[in-house]
Each structure stands twice: as C-alpha cells, then as structure tokens.
CSV table of C-alpha atoms in Angstrom, one decimal:
chain,number,residue,atom,x,y,z
A,1,MET,CA,-24.2,19.9,36.3
A,2,GLU,CA,-24.5,22.8,33.9
A,3,GLU,CA,-20.9,22.5,33.0
A,4,ILE,CA,-21.4,18.7,32.3
A,5,GLY,CA,-24.4,19.7,30.0
A,6,ARG,CA,-22.4,22.1,28.1
A,7,ALA,CA,-19.6,19.6,27.7
A,8,GLY,CA,-21.9,16.8,26.6
A,9,ALA,CA,-23.5,19.1,23.9
A,10,HIS,CA,-20.1,20.3,22.7
A,11,ASP,CA,-18.8,16.8,22.3
A,12,ARG,CA,-22.0,15.7,20.4
A,13,VAL,CA,-21.5,18.5,17.9
A,14,VAL,CA,-17.8,17.5,17.4
A,15,VAL,CA,-18.4,13.8,17.0
A,16,SER,CA,-21.4,14.5,14.6
A,17,LEU,CA,-19.9,17.0,12.5
A,18,GLY,CA,-16.4,15.3,12.5
A,19,THR,CA,-17.8,12.0,11.4
A,20,ALA,CA,-20.0,13.6,8.6
A,21,ILE,CA,-16.8,15.6,7.4
A,22,VAL,CA,-14.3,12.7,7.0
A,23,ASN,CA,-17.0,10.4,5.6
A,24,GLY,CA,-17.9,12.9,2.8
A,25,VAL,CA,-21.4,13.5,4.0
A,26,ILE,CA,-20.2,17.3,4.3
A,27,ALA,CA,-17.9,17.8,1.5
A,28,PRO,CA,-14.7,20.0,1.6
A,29,ASP,CA,-15.3,23.7,0.9
A,30,ASP,CA,-19.0,23.3,2.2
A,31,ASP,CA,-19.8,26.3,4.4
A,32,LEU,CA,-20.8,25.8,8.0
A,33,ASP,CA,-23.4,28.1,9.4
A,34,VAL,CA,-23.1,28.4,13.1
A,35,VAL,CA,-26.7,29.5,13.5
A,36,ALA,CA,-28.0,26.5,11.4
A,37,LEU,CA,-25.8,24.3,13.4
A,38,GLN,CA,-27.1,25.7,16.6
A,39,GLU,CA,-30.7,25.0,15.6
A,40,ARG,CA,-29.8,21.5,14.1
A,41,PHE,CA,-28.2,20.3,17.5
A,42,GLY,CA,-30.4,22.2,19.9
A,43,VAL,CA,-27.3,23.6,21.6
A,44,SER,CA,-25.9,27.1,22.4
A,45,ARG,CA,-23.8,29.0,20.0
A,46,THR,CA,-20.9,28.9,22.4
A,47,ALA,CA,-21.1,25.0,22.3
A,48,VAL,CA,-21.2,25.0,18.5
A,49,ARG,CA,-18.2,27.4,18.2
A,50,GLU,CA,-16.2,25.4,20.7
A,51,ALA,CA,-16.9,22.3,18.6
A,52,LEU,CA,-15.6,24.2,15.4
A,53,ARG,CA,-12.5,25.2,17.2
A,54,VAL,CA,-11.8,21.6,18.1
A,55,LEU,CA,-12.4,20.6,14.4
A,56,ALA,CA,-10.2,23.5,13.2
A,57,ALA,CA,-7.4,22.1,15.5
A,58,LYS,CA,-7.8,18.7,13.7
A,59,GLY,CA,-7.5,20.5,10.3
A,60,LEU,CA,-11.0,19.6,9.4
A,61,VAL,CA,-12.5,23.1,9.2
A,62,GLY,CA,-11.1,26.6,8.4
A,63,ALA,CA,-12.4,30.1,8.6
A,64,ARG,CA,-12.1,33.4,6.5
A,65,PRO,CA,-13.2,36.8,7.1
A,66,ARG,CA,-16.6,37.6,5.5
A,67,ARG,CA,-16.9,34.0,4.4
A,68,GLY,CA,-17.1,32.4,7.8
A,69,THR,CA,-16.5,28.7,8.7
A,70,PHE,CA,-16.2,26.0,6.0
A,71,VAL,CA,-14.9,22.5,5.6
A,72,ALA,CA,-11.0,22.4,4.8
A,73,PRO,CA,-9.4,20.5,1.9
A,74,ARG,CA,-8.7,17.0,2.7
A,75,GLU,CA,-4.9,17.6,2.4
A,76,GLN,CA,-5.1,19.8,5.6
A,77,TRP,CA,-6.9,17.1,7.7
A,78,SER,CA,-4.8,15.5,10.6
A,79,LEU,CA,-5.3,12.1,9.2
A,80,LEU,CA,-3.4,10.5,12.0
A,81,ASP,CA,-5.3,12.1,14.9
A,82,ALA,CA,-7.0,9.5,17.1
A,83,ASP,CA,-10.6,11.0,16.6
A,84,VAL,CA,-10.2,11.5,12.9
A,85,LEU,CA,-9.1,7.9,12.4
A,86,ARG,CA,-12.1,6.7,14.6
A,87,TRP,CA,-14.5,8.8,12.8
A,88,ARG,CA,-13.2,7.6,9.4
A,89,PHE,CA,-14.1,4.0,10.3
A,90,ALA,CA,-17.4,5.0,12.0
A,91,ALA,CA,-19.5,4.2,8.9
A,92,GLN,CA,-17.8,1.0,7.3
A,93,VAL,CA,-14.5,-0.5,7.0
A,94,ASP,CA,-12.0,1.6,5.1
A,95,GLU,CA,-10.1,-0.6,2.7
A,96,VAL,CA,-8.1,2.2,1.2
A,97,PHE,CA,-6.6,3.0,4.8
A,98,LEU,CA,-5.6,-0.7,5.3
A,99,ASP,CA,-3.8,-0.6,2.0
A,100,GLU,CA,-2.0,2.7,3.0
A,101,LEU,CA,-1.3,1.5,6.5
A,102,GLY,CA,0.1,-1.6,5.2
A,103,GLU,CA,2.7,0.4,3.3
A,104,VAL,CA,3.4,2.7,6.1
A,105,ARG,CA,3.9,-0.2,8.5
A,106,LEU,CA,6.2,-2.0,6.0
A,107,THR,CA,8.3,1.2,5.8
A,108,ILE,CA,8.5,2.2,9.3
A,109,GLU,CA,8.0,-0.9,11.8
A,110,PRO,CA,11.1,-3.0,10.3
A,111,ALA,CA,13.1,0.1,11.0
A,112,VAL,CA,11.8,0.3,14.5
A,113,ALA,CA,12.7,-3.3,15.2
A,114,ARG,CA,16.1,-2.6,14.0
A,115,MET,CA,16.5,0.4,16.3
A,116,ALA,CA,14.9,-1.5,19.2
A,117,ALA,CA,17.7,-4.3,18.8
A,118,LEU,CA,20.3,-1.6,19.1
A,119,ARG,CA,18.8,0.5,21.8
A,120,ARG,CA,16.6,-1.8,24.1
A,121,THR,CA,17.0,-1.7,27.8
A,122,ASP,CA,16.2,-4.5,30.3
A,123,ARG,CA,13.0,-2.7,31.1
A,124,ASP,CA,12.1,-2.5,27.3
A,125,LEU,CA,12.7,-6.3,27.2
A,126,ALA,CA,10.6,-7.0,30.1
A,127,ALA,CA,7.6,-5.1,28.5
A,128,LEU,CA,8.0,-7.0,25.3
A,129,GLU,CA,8.0,-10.4,27.2
A,130,ASP,CA,4.9,-9.4,29.1
A,131,ALA,CA,3.2,-8.4,25.8
A,132,LEU,CA,4.2,-11.7,24.2
A,133,THR,CA,3.0,-13.7,27.2
A,134,ALA,CA,-0.3,-11.8,27.0
A,135,MET,CA,-0.6,-12.8,23.4
A,136,ARG,CA,-0.1,-16.3,24.1
A,137,GLU,CA,-2.8,-16.4,26.9
A,138,ALA,CA,-5.1,-14.4,24.7
A,139,ALA,CA,-5.3,-17.0,21.9
A,140,GLY,CA,-8.8,-18.6,22.0
A,141,ARG,CA,-10.2,-15.8,24.3
A,142,PRO,CA,-12.5,-12.9,23.1
A,143,THR,CA,-11.1,-11.0,20.1
A,144,GLY,CA,-10.8,-7.9,22.2
A,145,ASP,CA,-8.4,-9.4,24.5
A,146,GLN,CA,-6.3,-10.7,21.4
A,147,VAL,CA,-6.2,-7.2,19.9
A,148,GLU,CA,-5.2,-5.7,23.3
A,149,ALA,CA,-2.4,-8.1,23.6
A,150,ASP,CA,-1.1,-7.4,20.0
A,151,LEU,CA,-1.2,-3.7,20.5
A,152,ALA,CA,0.8,-4.0,23.7
A,153,PHE,CA,3.6,-5.7,21.8
A,154,HIS,CA,3.9,-3.3,19.1
A,155,HIS,CA,3.6,-0.3,21.5
A,156,ALA,CA,6.5,-1.8,23.5
A,157,LEU,CA,8.5,-2.3,20.4
A,158,LEU,CA,7.8,1.5,19.5
A,159,ARG,CA,9.1,2.5,22.8
A,160,ALA,CA,12.1,0.3,22.7
A,161,ALA,CA,13.3,2.1,19.6
A,162,HIS,CA,13.7,5.3,21.7
A,163,ASN,CA,12.7,7.6,19.0
A,164,GLU,CA,9.9,10.1,19.7
A,165,LEU,CA,9.0,10.7,16.3
A,166,MET,CA,8.6,6.9,15.6
A,167,ALA,CA,6.6,6.5,18.8
A,168,ARG,CA,4.0,8.9,17.4
A,169,MET,CA,3.2,6.4,14.9
A,170,ALA,CA,1.4,4.2,17.8
A,171,THR,CA,-1.9,6.0,17.1
A,172,ALA,CA,-2.1,5.1,13.5
A,173,ILE,CA,-0.8,1.6,14.0
A,174,GLU,CA,-3.3,1.0,16.7
A,175,ALA,CA,-6.2,2.2,14.6
A,176,GLY,CA,-5.0,0.1,11.8
A,177,LEU,CA,-4.6,-3.1,14.0
A,178,ARG,CA,-8.1,-2.6,15.4
A,179,LEU,CA,-9.7,-2.0,11.9
A,180,ARG,CA,-7.7,-5.1,10.6
A,181,ASP,CA,-9.3,-7.3,13.2
A,182,GLN,CA,-12.7,-5.8,12.4
A,183,PHE,CA,-12.1,-6.6,8.7
A,184,VAL,CA,-10.1,-9.7,8.8
A,185,HIS,CA,-11.8,-11.5,11.8
A,186,ALA,CA,-8.4,-13.1,12.3
A,187,ASN,CA,-7.8,-14.7,15.7
A,188,LEU,CA,-4.4,-14.9,17.4
A,189,THR,CA,-2.8,-18.3,16.9
A,190,SER,CA,0.3,-19.9,18.2
A,191,GLU,CA,1.9,-19.3,14.8
A,192,SER,CA,1.2,-15.5,15.1
A,193,ALA,CA,2.7,-15.4,18.5
A,194,ASP,CA,5.6,-17.3,17.3
A,195,LYS,CA,6.4,-14.7,14.7
A,196,HIS,CA,6.2,-11.9,17.3
A,197,ALA,CA,8.7,-14.1,19.4
A,198,GLU,CA,11.1,-14.1,16.5
A,199,VAL,CA,11.1,-10.3,16.5
A,200,LEU,CA,11.6,-10.2,20.2
A,201,LEU,CA,14.4,-13.0,20.1
A,202,ALA,CA,16.4,-10.8,17.7
A,203,VAL,CA,15.8,-7.6,19.8
A,204,ARG,CA,17.1,-9.4,22.9
A,205,ARG,CA,20.2,-10.7,21.2
A,206,GLN,CA,20.8,-7.2,19.6
A,207,ARG,CA,20.7,-8.5,16.0
A,208,PRO,CA,19.3,-5.5,14.2
A,209,LYS,CA,19.2,-7.1,10.7
A,210,ALA,CA,17.4,-10.1,12.1
A,211,ALA,CA,14.9,-8.1,13.8
A,212,GLU,CA,14.2,-5.9,10.9
A,213,THR,CA,13.7,-9.1,8.7
A,214,ALA,CA,11.4,-10.8,11.3
A,215,MET,CA,9.3,-7.7,11.5
A,216,ARG,CA,9.0,-7.4,7.8
A,217,ALA,CA,7.9,-11.0,7.5
A,218,LEU,CA,5.3,-10.4,10.2
A,219,ILE,CA,3.9,-7.4,8.3
A,220,GLU,CA,3.9,-9.0,5.1
A,221,ARG,CA,1.8,-11.8,6.5
A,222,SER,CA,-0.6,-9.2,7.9
A,223,ILE,CA,-1.0,-7.5,4.5
A,224,ALA,CA,-1.6,-10.8,3.0
A,225,ASP,CA,-4.5,-11.7,5.4
A,226,VAL,CA,-6.0,-8.5,4.6
A,227,ASP,CA,-5.8,-9.2,0.8
A,228,ILE,CA,-7.5,-12.5,1.4
A,229,ALA,CA,-10.3,-10.7,3.6
A,230,LYS,CA,-10.9,-8.3,0.6
A,231,LYS,CA,-11.5,-10.9,-1.9
A,232,ILE,CA,-13.9,-12.6,0.4
A,233,HIS,CA,-15.5,-9.3,1.1
A,234,ALA,CA,-15.7,-8.6,-2.7
A,235,GLU,CA,-17.3,-12.0,-3.4
A,236,GLN,CA,-19.9,-11.3,-0.6
A,237,GLY,CA,-21.0,-8.2,-2.2
A,238,GLY,CA,-18.9,-5.6,-0.3
A,239,HIS,CA,-17.8,-2.5,-2.0
A,240,ARG,CA,-14.3,-0.8,-1.7
A,241,ARG,CA,-14.5,2.9,-0.6
C-alpha cells in the first residue's frame, strides 16, 4: 500500500506540472524549486524528484549545476509524446495543433498508403477489412465507438506500410483524430466509410498511386471539416490559441 501511495503522489505531480508547463501556466526558463513543490503537493522530496525525472525525459524540464531545475525551452519538448499531447489538450481545444497535424498527415499518410499498397500482407488486409467493418457498424453509435473504429483503420494502414519510423506517427495521429472529434463533433457516415473503403480497395489491388490519391482526398476532407468547425467556433465566440 505504501508503494501505491508513493506512485499515486508521483503521478499527481507529473500530471499537474506537465499540464501547467505545456499550457503556459509555468513558462519556459521558470525555476522549479523542489522544496516548494514538495510543500505545494504535500508529497515527499523523492516523489517530486521522480516526477521531475519523468518530465525531463519528455524534454519539459532541465537542470544545471548551481541553478537547479527549470522549465526547458519549447523546442526541446517531446511534442509527439503521448502524455505531452494529452496535457496540451487538457485545458481547451488546440486549433494550432489541428492545423499542424493536418499538414503532417497530408505529407505522411498518402505516402503510407502508397507503401501499404506495395507491401501489405494478407494479415494486413484482414486487419484493414475488420477496421472498415467496425467503422460501418459504428455509424450512428456513440462517438467514442466511431473514433476507435477510425483509429483502428489508420493504425492498420500504418502497420501495413511496414516502416517502423512511419508507425511511430500513430501516437500523433491518434491524438489528432481524438481532438478533431472533440472539436468538429463529426459523426462517421456511410460517405466517410466509403472514402476509407477506396483506400483499402487500392491497397488490396496493389495500386500505390490510387492508394495515395484516395488517402490524400480523405485527409483533405478532414482538413475542410476542421476549417468549417473553426469558423463556427469563431462565430460562437471561441478563441484560437
């Protein structure tokens, strides 16, 4: 039970500090005093130091002799780390990230589809078929089911490309799709599933150019949906970060 208590204290400090840093509540170059943090969170010095080590591994904090621990410059942050992405969205929808993610997806995912068409195995095709079936079945169901089905398709496509570095993009893509759903409030439709089916058909037939083109069209539609949602958000008094 003591170990569980220490772990809980450590996690609480990590999440609280991480969220404050990535959302600008604690600014880059601000000092982090271990004793003050210990008192603030009511935890042991060990728990604070362990939390700071976790944040250092994510590039959020640094340390120097004589100065101590401080918030690292933003360019050192591991922006694709799953926790950093989650903390970045904790306070409000990050429209800047949505724009940047759209650009990244438009660069990477058509290439992934092309590779998948050239390298897919029967097992990859089965996974893509299962994901597409789940997407069709999720239409009209709770939004969470729809997002999970959509994610399953994109993860399966990344795996079908058989490129480990490309597969690492799954974390950012997943975070982006979840955020897009939160912001756009879009539901899966038969049209959306059909567009994914076009990608799958090209991959199955081993037509790399067609797969690339179909995926580009799918992502461009997603970007357009986000742009529409941003206009609605602005009209309703929302503010861009």
